[in-house]
Tab-separated table of C-alpha atoms in Angstrom:
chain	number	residue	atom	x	y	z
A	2	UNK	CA	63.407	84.958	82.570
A	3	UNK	CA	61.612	84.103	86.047
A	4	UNK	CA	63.813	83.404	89.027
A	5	UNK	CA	62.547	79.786	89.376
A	6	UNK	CA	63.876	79.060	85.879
A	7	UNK	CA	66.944	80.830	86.299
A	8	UNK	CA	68.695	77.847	88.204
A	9	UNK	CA	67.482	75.201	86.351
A	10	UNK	CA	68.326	76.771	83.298
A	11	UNK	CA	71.578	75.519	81.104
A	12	UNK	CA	74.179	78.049	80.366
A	13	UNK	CA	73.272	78.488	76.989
A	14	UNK	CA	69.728	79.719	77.680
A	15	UNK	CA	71.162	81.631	80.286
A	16	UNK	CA	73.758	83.655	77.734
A	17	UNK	CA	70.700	84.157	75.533
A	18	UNK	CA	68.534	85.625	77.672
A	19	UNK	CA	71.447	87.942	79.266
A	20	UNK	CA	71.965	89.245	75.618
A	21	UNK	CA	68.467	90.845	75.859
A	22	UNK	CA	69.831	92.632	78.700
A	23	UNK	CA	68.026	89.806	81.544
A	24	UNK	CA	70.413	91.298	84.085
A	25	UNK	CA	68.967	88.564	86.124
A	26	UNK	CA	70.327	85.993	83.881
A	27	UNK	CA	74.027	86.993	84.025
A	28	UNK	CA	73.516	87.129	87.301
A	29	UNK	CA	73.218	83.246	87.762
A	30	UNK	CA	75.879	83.102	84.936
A	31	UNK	CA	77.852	84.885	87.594
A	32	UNK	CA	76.978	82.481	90.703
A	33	UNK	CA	78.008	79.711	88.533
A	34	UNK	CA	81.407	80.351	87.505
A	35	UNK	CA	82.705	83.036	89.703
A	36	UNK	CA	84.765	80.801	91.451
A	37	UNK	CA	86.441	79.320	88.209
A	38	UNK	CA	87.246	83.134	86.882
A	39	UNK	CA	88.630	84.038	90.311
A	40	UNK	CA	90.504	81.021	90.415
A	41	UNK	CA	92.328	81.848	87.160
A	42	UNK	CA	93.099	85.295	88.319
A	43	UNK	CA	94.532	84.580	91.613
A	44	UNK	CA	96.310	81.595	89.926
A	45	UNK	CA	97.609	84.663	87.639
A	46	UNK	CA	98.168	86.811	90.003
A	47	UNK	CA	99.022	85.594	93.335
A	48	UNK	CA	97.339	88.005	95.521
A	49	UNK	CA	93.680	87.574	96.730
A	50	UNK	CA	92.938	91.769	96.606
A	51	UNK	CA	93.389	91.538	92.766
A	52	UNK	CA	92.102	88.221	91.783
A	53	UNK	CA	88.377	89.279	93.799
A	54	UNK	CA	88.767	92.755	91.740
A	55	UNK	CA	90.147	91.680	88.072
A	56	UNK	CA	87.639	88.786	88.403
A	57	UNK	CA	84.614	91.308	88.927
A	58	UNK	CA	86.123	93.724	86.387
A	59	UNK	CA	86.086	90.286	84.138
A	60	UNK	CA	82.257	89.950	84.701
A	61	UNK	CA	81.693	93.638	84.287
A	62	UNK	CA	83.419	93.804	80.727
A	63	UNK	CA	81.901	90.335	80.248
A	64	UNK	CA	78.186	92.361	80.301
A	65	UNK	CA	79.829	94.353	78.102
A	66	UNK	CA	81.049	92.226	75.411
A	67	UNK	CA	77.985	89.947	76.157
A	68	UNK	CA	76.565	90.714	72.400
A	69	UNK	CA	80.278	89.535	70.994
A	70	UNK	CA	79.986	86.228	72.580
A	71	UNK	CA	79.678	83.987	69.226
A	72	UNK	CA	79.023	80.761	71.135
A	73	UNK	CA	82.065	79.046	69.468
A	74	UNK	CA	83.609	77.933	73.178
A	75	UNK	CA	81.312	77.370	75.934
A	76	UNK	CA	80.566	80.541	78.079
A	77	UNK	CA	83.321	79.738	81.065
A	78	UNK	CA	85.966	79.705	78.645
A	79	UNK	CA	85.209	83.015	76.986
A	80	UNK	CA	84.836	84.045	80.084
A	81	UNK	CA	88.241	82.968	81.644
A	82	UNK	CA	90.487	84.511	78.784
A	83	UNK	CA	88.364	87.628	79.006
A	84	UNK	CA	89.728	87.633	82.750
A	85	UNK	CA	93.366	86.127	81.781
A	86	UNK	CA	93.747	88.664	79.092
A	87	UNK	CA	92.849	91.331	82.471
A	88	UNK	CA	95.023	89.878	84.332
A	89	UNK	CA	97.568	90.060	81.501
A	90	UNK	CA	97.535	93.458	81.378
A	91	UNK	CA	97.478	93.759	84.932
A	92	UNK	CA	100.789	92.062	85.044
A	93	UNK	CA	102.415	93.993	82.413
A	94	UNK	CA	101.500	97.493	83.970
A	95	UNK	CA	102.915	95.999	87.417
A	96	UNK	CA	106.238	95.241	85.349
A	97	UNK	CA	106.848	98.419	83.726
A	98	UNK	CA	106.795	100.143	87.055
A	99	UNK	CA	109.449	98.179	88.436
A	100	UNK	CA	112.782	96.944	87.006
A	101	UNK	CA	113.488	93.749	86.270
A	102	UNK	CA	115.894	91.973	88.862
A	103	UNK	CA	118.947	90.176	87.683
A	104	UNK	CA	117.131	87.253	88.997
A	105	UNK	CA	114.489	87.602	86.217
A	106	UNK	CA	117.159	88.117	83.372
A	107	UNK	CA	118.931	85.052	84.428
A	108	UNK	CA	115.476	83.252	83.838
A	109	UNK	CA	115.174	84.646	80.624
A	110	UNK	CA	118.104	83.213	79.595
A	111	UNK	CA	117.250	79.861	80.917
A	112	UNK	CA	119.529	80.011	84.299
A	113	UNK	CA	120.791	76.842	85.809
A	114	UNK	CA	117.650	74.915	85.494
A	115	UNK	CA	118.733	73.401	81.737
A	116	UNK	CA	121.825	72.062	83.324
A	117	UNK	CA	120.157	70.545	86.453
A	118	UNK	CA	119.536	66.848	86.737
A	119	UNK	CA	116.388	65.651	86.359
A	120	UNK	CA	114.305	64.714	88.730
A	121	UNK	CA	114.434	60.942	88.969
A	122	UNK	CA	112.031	59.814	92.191
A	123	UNK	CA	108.370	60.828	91.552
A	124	UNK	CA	108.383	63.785	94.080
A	125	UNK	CA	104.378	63.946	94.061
A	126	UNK	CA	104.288	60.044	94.615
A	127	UNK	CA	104.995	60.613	98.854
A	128	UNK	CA	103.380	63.905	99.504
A	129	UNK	CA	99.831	64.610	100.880
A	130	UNK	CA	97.383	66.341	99.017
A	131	UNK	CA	97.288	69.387	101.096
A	132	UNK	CA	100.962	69.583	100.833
A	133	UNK	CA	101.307	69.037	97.251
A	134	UNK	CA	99.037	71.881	96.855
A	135	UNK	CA	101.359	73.882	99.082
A	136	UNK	CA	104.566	73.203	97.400
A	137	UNK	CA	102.854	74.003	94.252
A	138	UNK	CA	101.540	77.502	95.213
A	139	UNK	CA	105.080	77.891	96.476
A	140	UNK	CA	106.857	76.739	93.063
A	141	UNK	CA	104.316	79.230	91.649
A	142	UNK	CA	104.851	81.938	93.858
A	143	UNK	CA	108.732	81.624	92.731
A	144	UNK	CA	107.931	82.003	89.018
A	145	UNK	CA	108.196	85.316	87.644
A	146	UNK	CA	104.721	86.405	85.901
A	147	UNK	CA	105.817	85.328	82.362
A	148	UNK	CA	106.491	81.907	83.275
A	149	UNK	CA	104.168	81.476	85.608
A	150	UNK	CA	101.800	82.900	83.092
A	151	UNK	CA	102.901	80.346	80.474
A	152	UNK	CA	102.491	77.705	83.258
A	153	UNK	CA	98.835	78.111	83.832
A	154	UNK	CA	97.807	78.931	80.548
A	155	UNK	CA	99.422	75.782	79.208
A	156	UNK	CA	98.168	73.485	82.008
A	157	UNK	CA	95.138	74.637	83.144
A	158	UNK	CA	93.839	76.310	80.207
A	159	UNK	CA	94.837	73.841	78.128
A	160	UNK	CA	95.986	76.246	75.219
A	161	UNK	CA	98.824	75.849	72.636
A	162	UNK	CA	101.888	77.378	71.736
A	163	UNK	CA	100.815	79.577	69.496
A	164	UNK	CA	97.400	80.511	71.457
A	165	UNK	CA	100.003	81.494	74.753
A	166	UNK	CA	102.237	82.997	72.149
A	167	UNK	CA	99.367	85.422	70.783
A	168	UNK	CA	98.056	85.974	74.205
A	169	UNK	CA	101.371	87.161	75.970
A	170	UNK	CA	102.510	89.047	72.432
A	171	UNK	CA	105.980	86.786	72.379
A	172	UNK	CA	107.050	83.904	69.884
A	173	UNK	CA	106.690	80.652	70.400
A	174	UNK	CA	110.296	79.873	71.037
A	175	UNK	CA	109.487	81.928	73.889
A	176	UNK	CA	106.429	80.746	74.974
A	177	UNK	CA	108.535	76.924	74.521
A	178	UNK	CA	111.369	78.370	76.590
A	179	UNK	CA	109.507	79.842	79.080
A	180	UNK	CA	107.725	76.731	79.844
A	181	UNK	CA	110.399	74.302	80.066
A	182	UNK	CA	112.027	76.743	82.736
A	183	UNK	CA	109.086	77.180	84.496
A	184	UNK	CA	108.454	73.287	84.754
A	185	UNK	CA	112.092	72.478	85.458
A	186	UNK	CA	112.050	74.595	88.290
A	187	UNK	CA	108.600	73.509	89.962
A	188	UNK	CA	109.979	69.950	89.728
A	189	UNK	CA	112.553	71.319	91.931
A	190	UNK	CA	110.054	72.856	94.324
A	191	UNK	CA	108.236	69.662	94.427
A	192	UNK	CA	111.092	67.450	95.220
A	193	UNK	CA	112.294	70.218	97.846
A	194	UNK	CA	115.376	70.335	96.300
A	195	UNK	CA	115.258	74.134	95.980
A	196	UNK	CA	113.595	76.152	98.309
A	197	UNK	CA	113.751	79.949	97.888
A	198	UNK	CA	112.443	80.530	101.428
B	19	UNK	CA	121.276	67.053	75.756
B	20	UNK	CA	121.405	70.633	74.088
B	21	UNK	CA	118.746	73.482	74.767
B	22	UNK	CA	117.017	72.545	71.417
B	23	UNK	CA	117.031	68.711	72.095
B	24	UNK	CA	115.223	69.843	75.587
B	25	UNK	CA	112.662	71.889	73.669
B	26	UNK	CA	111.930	69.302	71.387
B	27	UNK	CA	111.154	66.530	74.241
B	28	UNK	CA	109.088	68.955	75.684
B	29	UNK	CA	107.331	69.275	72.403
B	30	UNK	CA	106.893	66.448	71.920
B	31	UNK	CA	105.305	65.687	75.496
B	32	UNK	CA	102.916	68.430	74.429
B	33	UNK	CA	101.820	67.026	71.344
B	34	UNK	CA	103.096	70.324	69.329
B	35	UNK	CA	105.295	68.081	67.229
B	36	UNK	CA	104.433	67.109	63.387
B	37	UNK	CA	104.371	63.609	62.801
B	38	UNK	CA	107.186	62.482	61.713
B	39	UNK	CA	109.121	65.006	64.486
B	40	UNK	CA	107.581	63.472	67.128
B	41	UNK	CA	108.675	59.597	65.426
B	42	UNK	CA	111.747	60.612	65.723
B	43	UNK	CA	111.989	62.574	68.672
B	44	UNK	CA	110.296	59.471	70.537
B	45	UNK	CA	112.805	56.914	69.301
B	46	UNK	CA	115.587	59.010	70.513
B	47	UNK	CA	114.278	59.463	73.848
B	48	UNK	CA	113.660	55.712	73.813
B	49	UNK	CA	117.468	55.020	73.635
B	50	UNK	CA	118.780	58.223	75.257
B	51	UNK	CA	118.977	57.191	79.425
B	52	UNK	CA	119.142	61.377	80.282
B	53	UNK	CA	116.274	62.024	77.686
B	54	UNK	CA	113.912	59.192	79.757
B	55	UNK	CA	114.566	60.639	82.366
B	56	UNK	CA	113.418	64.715	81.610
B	57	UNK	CA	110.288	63.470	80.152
B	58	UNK	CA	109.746	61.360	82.923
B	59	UNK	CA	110.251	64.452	85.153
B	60	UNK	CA	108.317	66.757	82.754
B	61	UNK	CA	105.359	64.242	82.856
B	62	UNK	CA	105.044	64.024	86.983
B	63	UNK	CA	105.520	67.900	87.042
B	64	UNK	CA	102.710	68.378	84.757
B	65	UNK	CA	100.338	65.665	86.276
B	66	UNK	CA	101.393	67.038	89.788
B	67	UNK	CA	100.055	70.079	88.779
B	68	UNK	CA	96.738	68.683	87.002
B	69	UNK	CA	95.763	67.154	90.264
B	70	UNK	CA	96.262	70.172	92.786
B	71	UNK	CA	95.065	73.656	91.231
B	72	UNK	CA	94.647	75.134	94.400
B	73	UNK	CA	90.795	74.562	94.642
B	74	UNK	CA	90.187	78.096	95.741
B	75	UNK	CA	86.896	79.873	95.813
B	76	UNK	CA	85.238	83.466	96.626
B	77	UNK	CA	84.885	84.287	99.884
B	78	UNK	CA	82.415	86.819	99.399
B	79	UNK	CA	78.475	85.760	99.426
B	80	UNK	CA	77.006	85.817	96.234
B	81	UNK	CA	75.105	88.290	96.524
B	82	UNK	CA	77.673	90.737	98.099
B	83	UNK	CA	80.118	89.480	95.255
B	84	UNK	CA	77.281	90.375	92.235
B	85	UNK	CA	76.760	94.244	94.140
B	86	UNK	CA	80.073	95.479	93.602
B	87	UNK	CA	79.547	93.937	89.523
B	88	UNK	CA	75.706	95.059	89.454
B	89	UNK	CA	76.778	98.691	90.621
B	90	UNK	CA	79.620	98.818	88.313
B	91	UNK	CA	77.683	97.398	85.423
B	92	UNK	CA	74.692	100.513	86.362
B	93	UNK	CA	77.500	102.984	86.334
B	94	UNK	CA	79.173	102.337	83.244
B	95	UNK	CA	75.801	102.369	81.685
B	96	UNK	CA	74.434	105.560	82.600
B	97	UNK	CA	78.290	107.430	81.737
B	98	UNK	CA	78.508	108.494	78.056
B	99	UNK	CA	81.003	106.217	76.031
B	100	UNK	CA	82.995	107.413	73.004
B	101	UNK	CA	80.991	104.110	70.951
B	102	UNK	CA	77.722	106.228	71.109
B	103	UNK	CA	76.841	108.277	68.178
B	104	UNK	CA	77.108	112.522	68.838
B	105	UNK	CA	74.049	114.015	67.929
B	106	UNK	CA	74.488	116.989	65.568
B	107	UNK	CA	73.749	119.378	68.440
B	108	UNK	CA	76.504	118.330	70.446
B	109	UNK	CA	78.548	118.530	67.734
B	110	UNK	CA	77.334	122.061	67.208
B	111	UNK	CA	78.296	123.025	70.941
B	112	UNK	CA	81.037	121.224	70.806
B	113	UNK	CA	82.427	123.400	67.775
B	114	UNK	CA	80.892	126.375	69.519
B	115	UNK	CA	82.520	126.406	73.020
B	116	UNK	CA	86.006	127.079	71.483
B	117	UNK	CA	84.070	129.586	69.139
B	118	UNK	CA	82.300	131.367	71.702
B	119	UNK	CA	86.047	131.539	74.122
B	120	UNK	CA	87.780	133.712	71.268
B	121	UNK	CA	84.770	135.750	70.569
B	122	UNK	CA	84.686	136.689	74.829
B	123	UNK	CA	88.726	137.114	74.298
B	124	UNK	CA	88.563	139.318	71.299
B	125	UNK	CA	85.599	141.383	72.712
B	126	UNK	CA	88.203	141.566	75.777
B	127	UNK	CA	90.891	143.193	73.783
B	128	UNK	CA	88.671	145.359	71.714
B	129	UNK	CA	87.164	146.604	74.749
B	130	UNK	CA	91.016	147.488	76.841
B	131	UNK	CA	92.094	148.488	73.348
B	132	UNK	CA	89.361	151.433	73.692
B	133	UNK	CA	89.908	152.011	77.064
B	134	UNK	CA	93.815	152.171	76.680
B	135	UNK	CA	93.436	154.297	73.156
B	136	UNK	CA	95.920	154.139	70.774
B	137	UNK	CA	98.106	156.236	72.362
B	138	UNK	CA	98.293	154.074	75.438
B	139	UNK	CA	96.449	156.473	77.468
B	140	UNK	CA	93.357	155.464	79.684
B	141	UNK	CA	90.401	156.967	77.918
B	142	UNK	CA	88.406	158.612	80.959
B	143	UNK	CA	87.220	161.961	81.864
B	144	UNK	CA	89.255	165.087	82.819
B	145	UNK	CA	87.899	165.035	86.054
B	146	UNK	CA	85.464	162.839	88.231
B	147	UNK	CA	83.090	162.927	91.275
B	148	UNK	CA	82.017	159.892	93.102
B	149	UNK	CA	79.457	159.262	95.940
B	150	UNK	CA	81.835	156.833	97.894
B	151	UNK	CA	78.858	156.568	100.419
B	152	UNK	CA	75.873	158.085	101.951
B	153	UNK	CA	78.122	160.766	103.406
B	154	UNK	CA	81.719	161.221	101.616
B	155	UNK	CA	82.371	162.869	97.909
B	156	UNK	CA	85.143	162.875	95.887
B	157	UNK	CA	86.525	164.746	93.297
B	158	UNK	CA	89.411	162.986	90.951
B	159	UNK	CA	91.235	166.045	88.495
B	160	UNK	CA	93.414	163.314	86.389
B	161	UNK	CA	95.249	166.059	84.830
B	162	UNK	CA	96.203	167.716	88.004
B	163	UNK	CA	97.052	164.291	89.765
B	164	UNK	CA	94.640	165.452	92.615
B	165	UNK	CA	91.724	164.003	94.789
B	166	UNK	CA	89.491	165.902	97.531
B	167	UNK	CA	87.126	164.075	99.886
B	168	UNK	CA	84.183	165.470	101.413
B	169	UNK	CA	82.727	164.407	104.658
B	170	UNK	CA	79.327	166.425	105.576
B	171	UNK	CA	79.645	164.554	109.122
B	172	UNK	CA	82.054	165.877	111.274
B	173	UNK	CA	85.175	163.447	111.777
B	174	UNK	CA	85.676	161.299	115.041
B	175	UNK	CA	87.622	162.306	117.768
């Protein structure tokens, strides 16, 4: 494909034409949505070193699996769970090499966040943008990586139950659980009732 | 509210209930004060976080962000994978290295199993005269246990 076309081609034209190898082609493919694929790994992962390399490892095995692609999402979202299902793995080799804190255990079993009042002001209702965004990326910072991982999936990925349930190998009870907690306590972060710091 | 009624609100908030679930999981939370209020909470949570993803992007340039991928992408190319198909040569070698290893090793024994002898005595000569150098000699007797040198220069003082 010539360069000139290359931008004002749509994605689908693009994904063809990097199946017959156009190496130029994915590269556009890659201008276009690298920031959503790193977004999803940091939002994974927490840590700018890793997102930037599990996001270009994404777009590598991407290439790869280019010929597997069978059109039946658009390209971003095959794309993003190739990279969530990286950063999935990521996450579970960082966990077997360290042991799990009672902290973690006590979130497993739901902690005191299924006793804790709800929320009853709209916490988000007086806070600025920039500090919403803040207390968020603190709340998620707090999570451990299963229920953080739940988090995103479910909200910014928009997947199901039984999608996060097949991605992250658990049931859905779990997936359920998991997300409840999680939720429960970024409410708390956003109404600064609980700050770890 | 128990764990399960929690679950189920949440569920329900989700749109993961069945029909007739979710009927009656909403009328309960109609008339249930503490119910109202979790899925009021679960709501802003989850529209809280719809509205601030952290709106992060690469730092890199794009073109410095596609060399590390490009170079990576080359590289995994040009190494053999395990998917491609072994020719029947490479098969061949492959069987023959391990082959070819005990062949050297047994041609290694045979050859210290003649040299030793059956006995476990070196097979060599009696006796034996070497030209260490342009000037010395030497005589081994084995049997004896006894080794002359010759110099034909005259030793240093």
């Amino acid at each position: 494909m010539a360069e000139t076309d290359l931008s004002s081609a749509d994605d689908a034209a693009l994904v063809r034409a990097a199946q017959k190898w156009d190496m130029g082609a994915f590269e556009e493919l890659v201008a276009r949505h690298r920031d959503k694929i790193y977004r999803r790994a940091y939002s994974m992962m927490r840590n700018e070193d890793e997102a930037l390399d599990l996001s270009q490892e994404a777009w590598v095995k991407g290439w790869q699996r280019l010929k597997q692609f069978q059109r039946e999402s658009s390209f971003s979202t095959w794309m993003t769970r190739i990279v969530i299902n990286l950063c999935l793995d990521e996450l579970r080799k960082q966990r077997r090499q360290r042991t799990g804190s009672i902290e973690e255990l006590d979130e497993d079993s739901g902690g005191v966040e299924r006793q804790m009042p709800a929320v009853i002001v709209n916490p988000t209702e007086r806070l600025e943008r920039g500090e919403l965004r803040q207390r968020i990326d603190r709340g998620l910072d707090q999570l451990s990586y299963e229920h953080r991982t739940v988090l995103v999936l479910h909200e910014f990925e928009q997947m199901e139950y039984k999608e996060i349930a097949k991605a992250m190998d658990c049931s859905i009870g779990t997936v359920m659980s998991r997300l409840f907690y999680a939720r429960r306590r970024l409410a708390a972060v956003l109404a600064d009732l609980k700050d770890a710091k | 509210m128990t764990a399960e009624q929690q679950l189920k609100l949440q569920a329900l908030l989700d749109g993961e209930l069945p029909e007739k679930e979710a009927r009656e999981t909403a009328a309960w939370v109609a008339r249930d004060a503490e119910a109202a209020d979790l899925a009021r909470e679960l709501r802003q949570t989850r529209q809280a976080l719809a509205d601030a993803e952290p709106g992060l992007r690469v730092a890199e340039s794009r073109e410095f962000y596609w060399s590390r991928i490009e170079r990576d992408i080359r590289r995994l190319e040009q190494a053999p994978t395990l998917s491609q198909p072994v020719s029947v040569l490479a098969r061949l070698r492959r069987l023959l290295v391990p082959v070819s290893a005990v062949a050297a090793l047994v041609v290694i024994v045979l050859a210290t199993g003649l040299w030793v002898g059956f006995w476990g005595r070196p097979i060599r000569p009696d006796t034996e005269m070497t030209m260490a150098d342009s000037g010395a000699f030497t005589y081994h007797d084995y049997a004896n246990g006894t080794t002359l040198v010759w110099l034909d220069y005259p030793a240093e003082r």
